[in-house]
Amino acid sequence: MDPSRKLNDIKIKMAFLEWYKKDCKNKCVGYYDSYKNQRATSDMDIAKHKKYLTNYWKEMVEEAESHPQKEGAYVRMTWLYAGNTYRKMVEPLDIAEYYRKTENRDYVKQGRSKHYVLLEKWWKEDCESHHPMDLLSKKRNVDGNFTEDSCFWAHVEEARFSCGQKGSGGGGESSEAKNRLVEFQRYVMEQIENYAVDSEIFLRESSYMVWWKEFQEVVAIVGSGSSSLVEYMKSGRYLSYGSP
């Protein structure tokens, strides 16, 4: 296929995904949870665009790994910017597929594709410092930005699993779960303070809000210390996340 035509196809399929993300949010369901639950025709239709994009970027990353530094700095930066926009958009859908199978655990270590790892690594090494965004700009654009950590939803799913472990008692396992939940709260609060998450995480039926409900139930049973995130959520400040 002609490269320019293929690039145009990539842009069209990314546009489909951007439309899907906005459409899900307008329905008060984040695109991560919508794709995971597969309740609408659009959830199933988007899979073909996701597959096309993933195959393309896997090939591109494999070629770049085999022939590093072939292009100039500007071309490489532009290429990596496009690749990481793809990563932030599409990897949450891979995470949704992974955790759709309830027995799956630890996506980051056991399920994550190598091409996502490399795209993120190269971006941080080569480009991140060239695309800085101050907190005020991030706050103003919070609804238009992608969640920066493309593995955010994997951390949410693991935190939900930890809630189940902590709530069941279980000695050492419960203690490990408590430590993971403490770390998760720290992580989420850092993302919020840096305006690094999309406001869709606060939609009522999102997996994050389900975790928050489960976490409160566990705290009511076994008790737990407070945290910045607990105070933030209980005060309702999340309702105005990103507002002027």
Short mmCIF file of C-alpha atoms in Angstrom, two decimals:
data_model
loop_
_atom_site.label_atom_id
_atom_site.label_comp_id
_atom_site.label_asym_id
_atom_site.label_seq_id
_atom_site.Cartn_x
_atom_site.Cartn_y
_atom_site.Cartn_z
CA MET A 1 0.00 0.00 0.00
CA ASP A 2 1.11 3.54 -0.76
CA PRO A 3 2.60 4.99 2.50
CA SER A 4 0.62 8.22 2.23
CA ARG A 5 -2.61 6.26 1.82
CA LYS A 6 -1.76 4.08 4.81
CA LEU A 7 -1.02 7.16 6.93
CA ASN A 8 -4.39 8.57 5.91
CA ASP A 9 -6.05 5.29 6.97
CA ILE A 10 -4.32 5.58 10.36
CA LYS A 11 -5.66 9.11 10.82
CA ILE A 12 -9.19 7.99 9.93
CA LYS A 13 -9.13 5.09 12.36
CA MET A 14 -7.76 7.29 15.15
CA ALA A 15 -10.60 9.71 14.41
CA PHE A 16 -13.07 6.82 14.84
CA LEU A 17 -11.58 6.06 18.25
CA GLU A 18 -11.69 9.71 19.28
CA TRP A 19 -15.35 9.84 18.27
CA TYR A 20 -16.01 6.64 20.25
CA LYS A 21 -14.31 8.08 23.34
CA LYS A 22 -16.38 11.27 23.18
CA ASP A 23 -19.61 9.39 22.44
CA CYS A 24 -19.11 7.11 25.45
CA LYS A 25 -18.43 10.09 27.71
CA ASN A 26 -21.58 11.84 26.43
CA LYS A 27 -23.48 8.73 27.52
CA CYS A 28 -21.86 9.04 30.97
CA VAL A 29 -19.84 5.87 30.46
CA GLY A 30 -16.08 6.09 29.99
CA TYR A 31 -14.76 4.38 26.88
CA TYR A 32 -12.66 1.99 28.97
CA ASP A 33 -15.69 0.59 30.78
CA SER A 34 -17.89 0.69 27.70
CA TYR A 35 -15.39 -1.39 25.73
CA LYS A 36 -14.83 -3.76 28.62
CA ASN A 37 -18.56 -4.42 29.06
CA GLN A 38 -19.33 -4.74 25.31
CA ARG A 39 -22.99 -3.74 25.64
CA ALA A 40 -23.34 -1.60 22.52
CA THR A 41 -22.76 -2.29 18.83
CA SER A 42 -20.18 0.51 18.73
CA ASP A 43 -18.12 -1.34 21.37
CA MET A 44 -17.79 -4.32 19.04
CA ASP A 45 -17.35 -2.22 15.89
CA ILE A 46 -14.41 -0.30 17.33
CA ALA A 47 -12.41 -3.52 17.72
CA LYS A 48 -11.56 -3.65 14.00
CA HIS A 49 -10.11 -0.13 14.08
CA LYS A 50 -8.15 -0.99 17.21
CA LYS A 51 -6.75 -4.13 15.55
CA TYR A 52 -5.65 -2.22 12.44
CA LEU A 53 -3.90 0.46 14.49
CA THR A 54 -2.20 -2.08 16.74
CA ASN A 55 -0.88 -4.11 13.80
CA TYR A 56 0.47 -0.93 12.19
CA TRP A 57 2.25 0.31 15.32
CA LYS A 58 3.65 -3.12 16.17
CA GLU A 59 5.25 -3.20 12.71
CA MET A 60 6.54 0.35 13.06
CA VAL A 61 8.07 -0.31 16.49
CA GLU A 62 9.64 -3.58 15.33
CA GLU A 63 11.21 -1.79 12.36
CA ALA A 64 12.44 1.11 14.54
CA GLU A 65 13.96 -1.35 17.00
CA SER A 66 15.78 -3.17 14.17
CA HIS A 67 17.00 0.04 12.49
CA PRO A 68 17.43 2.67 15.20
CA GLN A 69 18.15 6.35 14.45
CA LYS A 70 17.42 5.92 10.75
CA GLU A 71 15.40 9.15 10.56
CA GLY A 72 16.24 12.69 11.64
CA ALA A 73 15.43 14.09 15.08
CA TYR A 74 12.34 16.04 13.93
CA VAL A 75 10.90 13.07 12.05
CA ARG A 76 11.54 10.78 15.00
CA MET A 77 9.88 13.21 17.41
CA THR A 78 6.82 13.54 15.15
CA TRP A 79 6.65 9.76 14.77
CA LEU A 80 6.92 9.19 18.51
CA TYR A 81 4.28 11.83 19.22
CA ALA A 82 1.85 9.98 16.93
CA GLY A 83 2.83 6.64 18.45
CA ASN A 84 2.25 7.79 21.99
CA THR A 85 -1.08 9.40 21.12
CA TYR A 86 -2.02 5.95 19.83
CA ARG A 87 -0.66 4.31 23.01
CA LYS A 88 -2.69 6.55 25.31
CA MET A 89 -5.84 6.00 23.26
CA VAL A 90 -5.62 2.28 22.51
CA GLU A 91 -3.78 0.63 25.40
CA PRO A 92 -6.73 1.15 27.78
CA LEU A 93 -8.78 -0.96 25.35
CA ASP A 94 -6.19 -3.75 25.54
CA ILE A 95 -6.39 -3.50 29.33
CA ALA A 96 -10.18 -3.75 29.12
CA GLU A 97 -9.86 -6.94 27.05
CA TYR A 98 -7.32 -8.37 29.47
CA TYR A 99 -9.44 -7.85 32.58
CA ARG A 100 -12.62 -8.94 30.82
CA LYS A 101 -11.28 -12.39 31.73
CA THR A 102 -11.77 -12.26 35.49
CA GLU A 103 -8.92 -14.68 36.22
CA ASN A 104 -6.28 -12.37 34.68
CA ARG A 105 -3.98 -10.42 37.01
CA ASP A 106 -1.08 -7.96 36.80
CA TYR A 107 -1.43 -6.65 33.24
CA VAL A 108 1.70 -4.47 33.50
CA LYS A 109 4.00 -7.44 34.13
CA GLN A 110 2.11 -10.28 32.45
CA GLY A 111 -0.08 -8.83 29.71
CA ARG A 112 1.50 -5.66 28.36
CA SER A 113 2.69 -5.72 24.75
CA LYS A 114 6.34 -4.89 24.13
CA HIS A 115 5.47 -2.19 21.58
CA TYR A 116 3.68 -0.15 24.27
CA VAL A 117 6.69 -0.46 26.57
CA LEU A 118 9.07 0.74 23.86
CA LEU A 119 6.85 3.60 22.67
CA GLU A 120 6.63 4.88 26.24
CA LYS A 121 10.35 4.40 26.86
CA TRP A 122 11.42 6.17 23.66
CA TRP A 123 8.98 9.02 24.29
CA LYS A 124 10.37 9.64 27.77
CA GLU A 125 13.95 9.43 26.53
CA ASP A 126 13.65 11.52 23.37
CA CYS A 127 10.60 13.76 23.42
CA GLU A 128 8.90 14.36 26.75
CA SER A 129 11.04 17.40 27.60
CA HIS A 130 10.20 18.96 24.21
CA HIS A 131 6.44 18.91 24.90
CA PRO A 132 6.10 20.40 28.40
CA MET A 133 2.69 21.56 29.58
CA ASP A 134 2.24 23.64 32.69
CA LEU A 135 -0.41 22.71 35.26
CA LEU A 136 -2.72 25.58 34.28
CA SER A 137 -2.74 24.48 30.64
CA LYS A 138 -3.36 20.87 31.67
CA LYS A 139 -6.21 21.99 33.91
CA ARG A 140 -7.82 23.98 31.10
CA ASN A 141 -7.56 21.03 28.71
CA VAL A 142 -8.31 18.21 31.13
CA ASP A 143 -11.36 17.02 29.15
CA GLY A 144 -9.45 17.14 25.86
CA ASN A 145 -6.34 15.34 27.07
CA PHE A 146 -5.77 11.61 27.33
CA THR A 147 -4.95 10.06 30.68
CA GLU A 148 -1.16 10.30 30.65
CA ASP A 149 -0.44 6.89 32.16
CA SER A 150 -1.85 4.47 29.60
CA CYS A 151 -1.75 1.76 32.30
CA PHE A 152 -3.99 3.72 34.68
CA TRP A 153 -6.92 1.32 34.33
CA ALA A 154 -4.68 -1.68 35.03
CA HIS A 155 -3.77 -0.08 38.37
CA VAL A 156 -7.49 0.45 39.07
CA GLU A 157 -8.28 -3.21 38.33
CA GLU A 158 -5.47 -4.40 40.60
CA ALA A 159 -6.69 -2.06 43.36
CA ARG A 160 -10.16 -3.61 43.08
CA PHE A 161 -8.57 -7.03 43.47
CA SER A 162 -6.66 -5.78 46.54
CA CYS A 163 -9.94 -4.59 48.06
CA GLY A 164 -11.25 -8.13 47.82
CA GLN A 165 -8.13 -9.52 49.49
CA LYS A 166 -8.14 -6.96 52.30
CA GLY A 167 -11.82 -7.41 52.98
CA SER A 168 -11.47 -11.18 53.30
CA GLY A 169 -9.01 -10.99 56.23
CA GLY A 170 -6.30 -13.51 55.43
CA GLY A 171 -3.27 -12.39 57.46
CA GLY A 172 -0.20 -11.79 55.30
CA GLU A 173 -2.19 -11.57 52.09
CA SER A 174 -4.40 -8.91 53.68
CA SER A 175 -1.34 -6.97 54.83
CA GLU A 176 0.12 -6.98 51.31
CA ALA A 177 -3.22 -5.85 49.92
CA LYS A 178 -3.29 -2.97 52.42
CA ASN A 179 0.17 -1.84 51.30
CA ARG A 180 -0.86 -1.98 47.66
CA LEU A 181 -3.97 0.09 48.40
CA VAL A 182 -1.91 2.70 50.24
CA GLU A 183 0.40 2.94 47.23
CA PHE A 184 -2.55 3.10 44.83
CA GLN A 185 -4.09 6.01 46.72
CA ARG A 186 -0.76 7.85 46.59
CA TYR A 187 -0.48 7.19 42.86
CA VAL A 188 -4.02 8.37 42.03
CA MET A 189 -3.68 11.54 44.09
CA GLU A 190 -0.47 12.37 42.25
CA GLN A 191 -2.24 11.92 38.91
CA ILE A 192 -5.11 14.16 40.04
CA GLU A 193 -2.83 16.89 41.37
CA ASN A 194 -0.96 16.93 38.06
CA TYR A 195 -4.19 16.92 36.01
CA ALA A 196 -2.86 13.77 34.38
CA VAL A 197 -6.17 11.87 34.23
CA ASP A 198 -9.25 12.43 32.11
CA SER A 199 -12.31 13.51 34.11
CA GLU A 200 -14.11 10.41 32.81
CA ILE A 201 -12.60 8.44 35.69
CA PHE A 202 -15.14 10.22 37.92
CA LEU A 203 -18.19 9.13 35.93
CA ARG A 204 -20.55 7.38 38.31
CA GLU A 205 -20.26 3.87 36.79
CA SER A 206 -16.55 3.97 35.98
CA SER A 207 -14.30 1.21 37.32
CA TYR A 208 -12.50 3.82 39.40
CA MET A 209 -15.74 4.91 41.10
CA VAL A 210 -16.65 1.24 41.61
CA TRP A 211 -13.27 0.81 43.30
CA TRP A 212 -14.00 3.84 45.51
CA LYS A 213 -17.31 2.32 46.60
CA GLU A 214 -15.68 -1.06 47.31
CA PHE A 215 -12.82 0.62 49.16
CA GLN A 216 -15.21 2.47 51.46
CA GLU A 217 -17.00 -0.81 52.25
CA VAL A 218 -13.69 -2.47 53.13
CA VAL A 219 -12.69 0.47 55.34
CA ALA A 220 -16.02 0.24 57.16
CA ILE A 221 -15.33 -3.44 57.92
CA VAL A 222 -11.61 -3.56 58.75
CA GLY A 223 -10.77 0.09 59.37
CA SER A 224 -7.99 2.10 57.75
CA GLY A 225 -6.17 5.39 58.13
CA SER A 226 -7.13 8.42 56.09
CA SER A 227 -5.24 9.70 53.06
CA SER A 228 -5.21 12.73 50.78
CA LEU A 229 -7.23 10.79 48.22
CA VAL A 230 -9.86 9.73 50.78
CA GLU A 231 -10.26 13.33 51.91
CA TYR A 232 -10.43 14.52 48.29
CA MET A 233 -13.13 12.00 47.38
CA LYS A 234 -15.20 12.37 50.55
CA SER A 235 -15.23 16.17 50.26
CA GLY A 236 -16.68 15.89 46.75
CA ARG A 237 -13.89 17.98 45.26
CA TYR A 238 -13.58 15.49 42.42
CA LEU A 239 -16.91 16.81 41.09
CA SER A 240 -15.16 20.03 40.08
CA TYR A 241 -11.99 18.38 38.76
CA GLY A 242 -10.56 20.53 36.00
CA SER A 243 -13.03 23.37 36.56
CA PRO A 244 -11.71 26.97 36.59
#
